[in-house]
Amino acid sequence: MDKNYWTTERLNRLYKDWPADRIEELKTQIKKSNWRFGYHIQTETGLLNDPNGFSYFNGQWHLFFQAFPFGGTHGLKSWTHMVSDDLVHWENVGKPMVPDTKYDRHGCYSGSAIAIDDKLFLMYTGNVWEKMNEVRHPYQDGAWMDKDNNITKLSEPLIANPPKGVTGHFRDPQVIKHGDYYYAFLGAQTTEEKGEIVAYRSTRVDGGWEFYSKLDIGNDNLGYMAECPNLLFVDGHPVLTFCPQGADKKSFKYDNVHPNAYIVADDINWETMKLINPSKMRQLDEGFDFYAAQGINAPDGRTLLTGWLGLPDTTYPTDDEGWEGGLSMVRELSLDDDKNLIQTPVAEMKSIEDGPEDTFNGMEVDKQSLIDFKINPDADNQVAITAGNTHLVFDIDSDCQKLTLHRKDVENDGHDETRSIRLNNGKIENCKLYLDNTVFELFINDGYKTMTGFFFHEGTHLNLNWTEVEEMRVTKLANLDINGSK
Ligand code: FRU
């Protein structure tokens, strides 16, 4: 799509004002794509970013995502609504929440959901430009969803202004209940342009919200804005995930344009809003494209999380095809004895395994495959997926403490980009690589580290080669064609 097409008017056009055939045109174009996913959530058309409103309600899992359906660019955002019985097979409800009030005119930005009796409450940021692209006014808005998935927005915002000392960068409420109160954690930027996470609270969810406190996380390296905070409990410990944009790389290493970080603590003091004995800040995922993760403490006792396959301020080759972005598989979180976060695909993912493949070096792998390998501790190991001139290569050095991922795809004009992880306290023993055509999610040592990203390959055939790997298993996975047009 010609860059000039995306005028401010088109980027902010109300959904009702787009010509009806726009979506149909995009669908026709997207059908020709070679890069669509099989079992990852993708858009039908247009752009997808953050996961929103992840919840269990009315006997189903609900997951929304930030969407701009009219093209592969960051236009006026809405919430697309997906539901699932098993966290794997997702269906589009077809009743999105779109920006159409004076409190969300320029975007229904990110937020969360909480089930209360027979309704689901959505809390989100309504983005409003007071002066286009210069002065933004964030409202924190609310909506109720009934059992038929009909969403009714509240007529007035829940929080009409940022708190004292905070700029217009104030968004992404995560609402949770503790004791007698509902708490909302929000990402904020101070007037000194520092990132911060703040808490509001109220005894009822749809009104009475008051500023409560800044969240003291024992770290002030939150850059100039902390997006998408989530306070989760994993095995009883608080785990805070957030995106500190512009965090200083000297004390917190990351290679992506913006990181998604986490901190594990022993406890949280709800009176002082202080994390007790917080860990250092760590990267939630160490691959190329993972951001704005949202997690929940699910009613079945699990802590679940999914992230946006994509990054802000980044373009992707699919933009020209009229779509962009995806959501990661849903991951279950746990902690090991040293309070490291362990992430594994939810057990339900097993249901799409189609049985083992006849596995041999050089084989063509299905676009939807699970490649499971054990590391030979006495050698340099290498596993490579190649397609034409493009490749995704995993190198594990002979002392097995370092894994380097090389990506050469059509996105960066053929040069090799790398990401690496290093273990300080052990060896890399096993890897599970979930491949979904152009998406990969790598789980190292049963989820001790993860590396997620895109691989925009050339050509339709994906071949698998390896050297020195101790054991290799390939399993075909089902193509669920979520939001697709198979
Ligand atoms: C993170 C983010 C959020 C915001 C949303 C808008 O990717 O910038 O802070 O609510 O995306 O789409």
XYZ file of C-alpha atoms and ligand atoms in Angstrom:
498
model
C 0.000 0.000 0.000
C 1.278 3.422 -0.979
C 2.495 5.213 2.154
C 0.692 8.369 1.015
C -2.605 6.523 1.268
C -2.483 6.724 5.060
C -3.517 10.309 5.606
C -4.464 11.522 9.087
C -8.075 11.499 7.921
C -7.981 7.823 6.889
C -6.059 6.810 10.006
C -8.763 8.393 12.170
C -11.859 7.760 10.087
C -14.807 6.421 12.063
C -15.545 2.779 11.260
C -19.047 3.581 10.019
C -17.603 5.942 7.428
C -15.412 3.385 5.630
C -16.909 2.122 2.342
C -18.369 -1.351 2.771
C -16.134 -2.904 0.134
C -12.866 -1.910 1.843
C -12.822 -5.044 4.004
C -13.779 -7.292 1.065
C -10.904 -5.865 -1.001
C -8.467 -6.578 1.804
C -9.801 -10.111 2.234
C -9.236 -10.842 -1.458
C -5.718 -9.498 -1.236
C -4.909 -11.397 1.987
C -6.104 -14.696 0.485
C -3.037 -14.588 -1.754
C -0.636 -14.223 1.156
C 2.027 -16.823 1.726
C 2.622 -15.704 5.281
C -0.606 -16.387 7.148
C -0.581 -18.373 10.369
C -2.329 -21.651 11.187
C -2.798 -21.920 14.956
C -1.899 -18.408 16.100
C -4.533 -15.728 16.351
C -4.258 -13.363 13.395
C -6.534 -10.672 11.984
C -9.061 -11.284 9.295
C -7.913 -7.979 7.808
C -5.774 -5.086 8.988
C -3.544 -4.733 11.995
C -3.529 -6.502 15.343
C -1.570 -5.382 18.390
C -1.994 -5.861 22.144
C -4.049 -8.646 23.711
C -6.890 -7.134 25.782
C -9.666 -8.269 28.106
C -8.320 -11.795 28.621
C -10.831 -13.530 30.889
C -12.971 -16.568 31.626
C -16.651 -15.747 31.542
C -19.929 -17.533 30.854
C -18.192 -20.890 30.448
C -15.707 -19.676 27.836
C -12.335 -18.024 27.458
C -12.515 -14.483 26.098
C -9.629 -12.694 24.480
C -9.802 -9.396 22.653
C -7.091 -7.700 20.682
C -6.261 -4.188 19.583
C -7.261 -3.958 15.948
C -7.317 -1.638 12.988
C -9.265 -3.656 10.390
C -8.843 -1.290 7.442
C -5.146 -1.811 6.676
C -1.748 -2.992 7.889
C -0.988 0.134 9.851
C -1.696 1.675 13.269
C -4.997 3.439 12.546
C -8.042 3.956 14.757
C -8.024 1.116 17.298
C -10.910 -1.129 18.297
C -11.207 -4.382 20.252
C -11.794 -7.540 18.212
C -13.442 -10.212 20.340
C -12.367 -13.885 20.216
C -13.770 -16.777 22.269
C -12.571 -20.300 22.913
C -13.497 -23.416 24.850
C -9.905 -24.578 25.170
C -7.492 -21.623 24.718
C -6.457 -23.106 21.359
C -9.428 -23.060 18.964
C -10.528 -19.416 18.766
C -13.550 -17.950 17.036
C -14.323 -14.381 16.189
C -17.548 -13.291 17.918
C -18.122 -10.610 15.285
C -19.156 -7.960 17.806
C -16.121 -5.716 18.236
C -15.931 -2.730 20.544
C -15.277 0.214 18.243
C -14.392 3.851 18.968
C -17.575 5.862 18.634
C -17.990 8.118 21.678
C -16.454 11.405 22.666
C -14.452 9.568 25.332
C -12.771 7.143 22.919
C -13.056 8.986 19.607
C -9.449 8.297 18.572
C -9.148 4.740 19.734
C -10.348 2.112 22.177
C -6.872 1.514 23.553
C -5.708 -1.368 25.699
C -7.380 -2.616 28.828
C -8.591 -5.648 30.697
C -11.698 -7.490 31.829
C -13.123 -8.900 35.023
C -16.110 -11.223 35.359
C -18.667 -10.031 37.909
C -21.772 -12.168 38.424
C -23.401 -12.625 35.049
C -21.529 -9.835 33.301
C -18.044 -9.067 32.123
C -16.687 -5.630 32.926
C -14.225 -4.086 30.463
C -11.928 -1.272 31.518
C -9.944 0.415 28.767
C -8.293 3.638 27.722
C -10.200 5.938 25.435
C -7.676 7.871 23.419
C -8.747 11.364 22.400
C -6.587 13.854 20.513
C -7.362 17.322 21.752
C -4.967 18.597 19.149
C -4.387 15.994 16.455
C -1.145 14.066 16.977
C 0.044 16.634 19.516
C -2.100 16.855 22.628
C -3.724 13.649 23.774
C -6.314 13.230 26.483
C -6.647 9.730 27.871
C -9.932 8.707 29.482
C -10.201 5.470 31.421
C -13.505 4.053 30.246
C -15.756 1.195 31.232
C -18.241 -1.124 29.529
C -20.420 -4.069 30.518
C -20.708 -7.156 28.359
C -23.671 -9.510 28.752
C -23.881 -13.247 28.150
C -24.781 -12.653 24.508
C -21.522 -10.767 24.085
C -23.256 -7.423 23.658
C -21.116 -4.575 24.931
C -22.642 -1.443 26.445
C -20.259 1.397 27.197
C -20.752 3.520 30.316
C -21.875 7.023 29.451
C -19.149 8.741 31.488
C -15.462 7.874 31.912
C -14.312 6.104 35.078
C -11.241 8.297 35.342
C -11.524 11.568 33.448
C -7.973 12.881 33.843
C -4.464 11.648 34.551
C -3.389 12.027 38.192
C -1.302 14.993 39.278
C 2.205 14.923 37.826
C 1.310 12.567 34.959
C 1.191 13.521 31.260
C -1.319 12.380 28.620
C 0.582 9.085 28.487
C -1.652 7.343 30.990
C -3.239 4.120 29.826
C -3.791 0.343 29.754
C -5.727 -0.312 33.001
C -5.467 -3.799 34.430
C -8.369 -4.354 36.793
C -8.173 -6.983 39.536
C -9.955 -7.593 42.823
C -8.218 -7.894 46.188
C -10.116 -7.949 49.479
C -12.852 -5.338 49.456
C -11.388 -3.325 46.601
C -11.016 -3.344 42.888
C -7.583 -2.131 41.844
C -6.568 -0.770 38.462
C -2.895 -0.652 37.531
C -2.034 1.827 34.818
C 1.026 2.741 32.789
C 2.046 6.364 33.148
C 4.589 8.989 32.227
C 5.484 11.644 34.776
C 5.854 15.297 33.828
C 9.613 14.664 34.158
C 9.098 12.113 31.352
C 9.755 9.073 33.445
C 7.851 5.810 33.259
C 5.760 4.827 36.245
C 3.019 2.389 37.230
C 0.163 3.775 39.304
C -2.732 2.159 41.125
C -6.320 3.383 41.439
C -8.931 1.704 43.560
C -12.643 1.571 44.193
C -15.135 -0.547 46.103
C -17.277 -0.908 42.969
C -15.971 -1.554 39.522
C -18.110 0.814 37.465
C -17.504 4.021 39.419
C -15.848 5.643 42.416
C -12.284 5.180 41.160
C -9.693 7.185 43.054
C -5.972 7.553 42.793
C -4.424 5.241 45.361
C -0.647 5.126 45.003
C 2.341 4.793 42.794
C 3.440 1.155 42.640
C 6.884 0.821 44.191
C 8.598 -1.927 42.220
C 12.095 -1.380 43.600
C 13.384 -0.183 40.241
C 13.224 3.174 38.548
C 14.573 2.135 35.161
C 11.189 2.438 33.491
C 12.342 4.673 30.651
C 9.998 7.435 29.568
C 6.768 5.409 29.629
C 5.723 2.085 31.139
C 3.024 0.496 28.972
C 0.709 -2.417 29.689
C 1.329 -3.264 33.366
C -0.039 -6.548 34.723
C 0.142 -7.712 38.291
C -0.126 -11.494 38.349
C 0.313 -14.098 41.026
C 2.358 -17.143 40.173
C 2.634 -19.876 42.777
C 1.607 -17.217 45.315
C 4.311 -14.705 44.300
C 3.593 -11.398 42.593
C 4.923 -11.209 39.050
C 4.683 -7.816 37.428
C 4.929 -7.617 33.636
C 5.202 -4.275 31.838
C 6.842 -2.537 28.874
C 9.331 0.125 29.976
C 9.809 2.114 26.774
C 13.259 3.668 26.613
C 14.612 1.771 29.657
C 18.351 2.261 30.093
C 20.197 -0.626 28.441
C 23.171 -0.441 30.790
C 21.353 -2.010 33.681
C 18.740 -3.890 31.643
C 19.832 -5.550 28.429
C 17.462 -5.805 25.475
C 17.793 -5.617 21.713
C 14.279 -4.851 20.500
C 13.043 -1.319 19.962
C 10.984 -1.627 23.161
C 11.233 -4.394 25.751
C 8.620 -6.400 27.606
C 9.954 -6.892 31.132
C 9.018 -8.650 34.351
C 9.879 -8.565 38.030
C 9.200 -11.338 40.550
C 8.721 -10.445 44.208
C 8.125 -12.322 47.444
C 4.951 -10.448 48.190
C 3.146 -7.153 47.772
C 2.177 -4.811 50.569
C -1.286 -3.586 49.574
C -1.146 -0.746 52.113
C 2.072 0.789 50.844
C 1.792 -0.595 47.292
C 5.304 -1.887 47.488
C 6.727 -5.087 46.033
C 8.607 -6.958 48.733
C 12.053 -8.226 47.830
C 11.664 -7.575 44.099
C 14.004 -9.288 41.639
C 15.944 -7.442 38.980
C 14.093 -6.561 35.838
C 14.265 -9.355 33.271
C 13.058 -9.801 29.724
C 9.826 -11.701 29.389
C 10.861 -13.022 25.986
C 14.227 -12.771 24.273
C 13.247 -13.111 20.621
C 12.491 -10.519 17.961
C 8.786 -9.762 18.152
C 6.972 -9.990 21.467
C 5.335 -7.139 23.342
C 2.430 -5.895 25.462
C 1.795 -9.279 27.085
C -1.387 -9.665 29.100
C -1.865 -12.282 31.777
C -4.604 -13.435 34.113
C -5.043 -15.477 37.223
C -7.620 -17.817 35.782
C -10.400 -19.333 37.895
C -8.936 -22.818 37.323
C -5.840 -21.762 39.322
C -3.495 -21.314 36.379
C -1.657 -18.099 35.558
C -1.994 -17.582 31.818
C -0.363 -15.094 29.506
C -0.349 -14.146 25.847
C 1.589 -11.453 24.016
C 1.438 -9.446 20.832
C 3.591 -10.936 18.084
C 4.890 -7.609 16.936
C 6.502 -4.420 18.140
C 5.514 -0.771 18.194
C 7.239 1.628 15.811
C 8.048 -1.253 13.464
C 6.809 -2.104 9.995
C 6.413 -5.630 8.650
C 6.331 -7.007 5.094
C 2.708 -8.100 5.525
C 1.681 -4.435 5.864
C 1.658 -4.260 2.066
C -0.718 -7.212 1.988
C -3.143 -5.364 4.255
C -2.514 -7.127 7.575
C -0.046 -7.247 10.445
C 0.564 -8.942 13.778
C -0.620 -11.925 15.766
C -0.997 -13.214 19.295
C 1.315 -15.759 20.853
C 0.019 -19.122 21.983
C -1.404 -18.900 25.466
C 1.336 -19.741 27.952
C 1.060 -21.107 31.455
C 3.373 -19.456 33.986
C 5.135 -21.034 36.937
C 8.240 -20.311 39.000
C 11.234 -22.547 39.548
C 13.026 -22.858 42.903
C 15.127 -19.784 42.141
C 12.040 -17.736 41.314
C 12.737 -17.731 37.591
C 9.637 -17.444 35.474
C 8.862 -20.581 33.488
C 6.594 -20.272 30.460
C 5.121 -23.253 28.649
C 2.377 -23.519 26.041
C -0.903 -24.444 27.740
C -1.455 -28.207 28.011
C -4.438 -27.884 25.641
C -1.973 -27.270 22.776
C -1.405 -31.047 22.764
C -4.805 -31.426 21.149
C -3.517 -30.059 17.837
C -0.568 -32.437 17.611
C -1.191 -34.623 14.578
C 1.270 -37.353 15.458
C 5.021 -37.787 14.884
C 6.573 -37.303 11.463
C 9.156 -39.477 9.824
C 12.130 -37.359 10.855
C 15.360 -37.070 8.824
C 17.990 -34.450 8.194
C 17.037 -32.182 5.301
C 13.348 -33.068 5.500
C 10.652 -30.674 4.459
C 8.651 -29.673 7.498
C 5.016 -28.791 7.501
C 4.303 -25.077 7.980
C 2.686 -25.982 11.264
C 5.217 -28.098 13.137
C 6.626 -28.756 16.551
C 10.368 -29.358 16.381
C 11.617 -30.827 19.577
C 15.335 -31.363 20.098
C 17.769 -32.422 22.799
C 21.185 -30.845 22.897
C 24.383 -32.833 22.567
C 26.446 -31.522 25.494
C 29.785 -32.394 23.854
C 29.536 -30.395 20.635
C 28.384 -27.241 18.898
C 24.771 -27.925 17.968
C 22.920 -26.310 15.108
C 19.319 -26.456 13.963
C 18.284 -24.613 10.810
C 15.035 -23.931 9.002
C 15.683 -22.733 5.475
C 13.413 -21.530 2.706
C 15.078 -20.263 -0.454
C 17.526 -17.583 0.555
C 16.023 -17.105 3.969
C 16.737 -18.943 7.182
C 16.219 -19.249 10.884
C 19.211 -20.826 12.592
C 19.715 -21.831 16.211
C 23.345 -22.240 17.313
C 24.138 -23.703 20.699
C 27.790 -23.504 21.709
C 29.698 -26.481 23.032
C 29.575 -25.508 26.680
C 25.800 -25.231 26.107
C 25.413 -21.996 27.960
C 24.695 -19.819 24.965
C 22.122 -20.016 22.227
C 22.281 -17.635 19.291
C 19.345 -17.231 17.002
C 20.033 -15.967 13.474
C 17.250 -14.687 11.296
C 17.694 -13.847 7.666
C 14.332 -13.082 6.180
C 12.818 -10.764 3.604
C 12.098 -8.142 6.243
C 15.606 -6.816 6.654
C 16.940 -6.966 3.118
C 18.752 -10.198 3.541
C 21.048 -9.452 6.396
C 21.435 -11.679 9.370
C 19.902 -10.437 12.612
C 20.698 -12.171 15.864
C 19.408 -12.555 19.376
C 21.146 -14.630 21.999
C 20.504 -15.952 25.443
C 23.021 -17.077 27.998
C 22.518 -19.305 31.018
C 24.601 -18.505 34.055
C 23.615 -21.470 36.075
C 23.449 -24.524 33.893
C 23.336 -25.865 30.398
C 20.865 -25.707 27.582
C 19.432 -29.187 27.464
C 16.359 -29.091 25.309
C 14.392 -26.852 22.984
C 10.853 -26.953 21.698
C 10.329 -24.915 18.559
C 6.722 -24.216 17.635
C 6.650 -23.182 14.014
C 3.571 -21.681 12.433
C 4.668 -20.738 8.917
C 6.042 -17.266 9.648
C 5.773 -17.327 13.444
C 8.075 -19.196 15.773
C 8.053 -19.630 19.528
C 11.076 -21.311 21.069
C 10.915 -22.741 24.593
C 14.364 -23.454 26.017
C 14.862 -25.908 28.891
C 11.151 -26.538 29.310
C 10.292 -22.844 29.270
C 13.097 -21.343 31.319
C 13.699 -18.902 28.460
C 11.578 -18.116 25.430
C 12.378 -16.548 22.071
C 9.507 -15.494 19.867
C 9.306 -13.786 16.530
C 8.481 -13.729 12.859
C 10.336 -15.400 10.030
C 9.142 -13.903 6.763
C 10.583 -16.512 4.490
C 10.964 -16.635 0.773
C 9.189 -19.493 -0.895
C 6.745 -22.078 0.248
C 8.996 -24.938 1.368
C 10.554 -25.063 4.791
C 13.437 -27.489 5.245
C 14.956 -28.680 8.475
C 18.661 -29.449 8.890
C 20.701 -30.055 11.971
C 24.165 -30.988 13.141
C 25.198 -32.685 16.367
C 21.764 -32.678 17.928
C 21.242 -35.599 20.265
C 17.589 -36.291 19.568
C 15.189 -34.737 17.084
C 11.433 -35.171 16.919
C 9.060 -33.450 14.525
C 5.323 -33.389 15.074
C 2.817 -31.978 12.636
C 0.393 -29.487 14.149
C -3.075 -28.683 12.884
C -3.753 -25.634 10.759
C -6.724 -24.056 12.534
C -6.829 -21.088 10.156
C -7.986 -18.747 12.930
C -9.652 -15.699 11.349
C -8.537 -17.058 8.007
C -10.295 -17.985 4.798
C -9.221 -21.560 4.109
C 1.095 -0.893 23.444
C 0.155 0.273 23.216
C -0.647 0.578 24.458
C -1.862 1.257 23.891
C -2.093 0.464 22.624
C -2.700 1.250 21.487
O 1.440 -1.538 22.266
O 0.863 1.402 22.794
O 0.039 1.342 25.413
O -2.965 1.194 24.741
O -0.824 -0.029 22.241
O -2.982 0.421 20.414
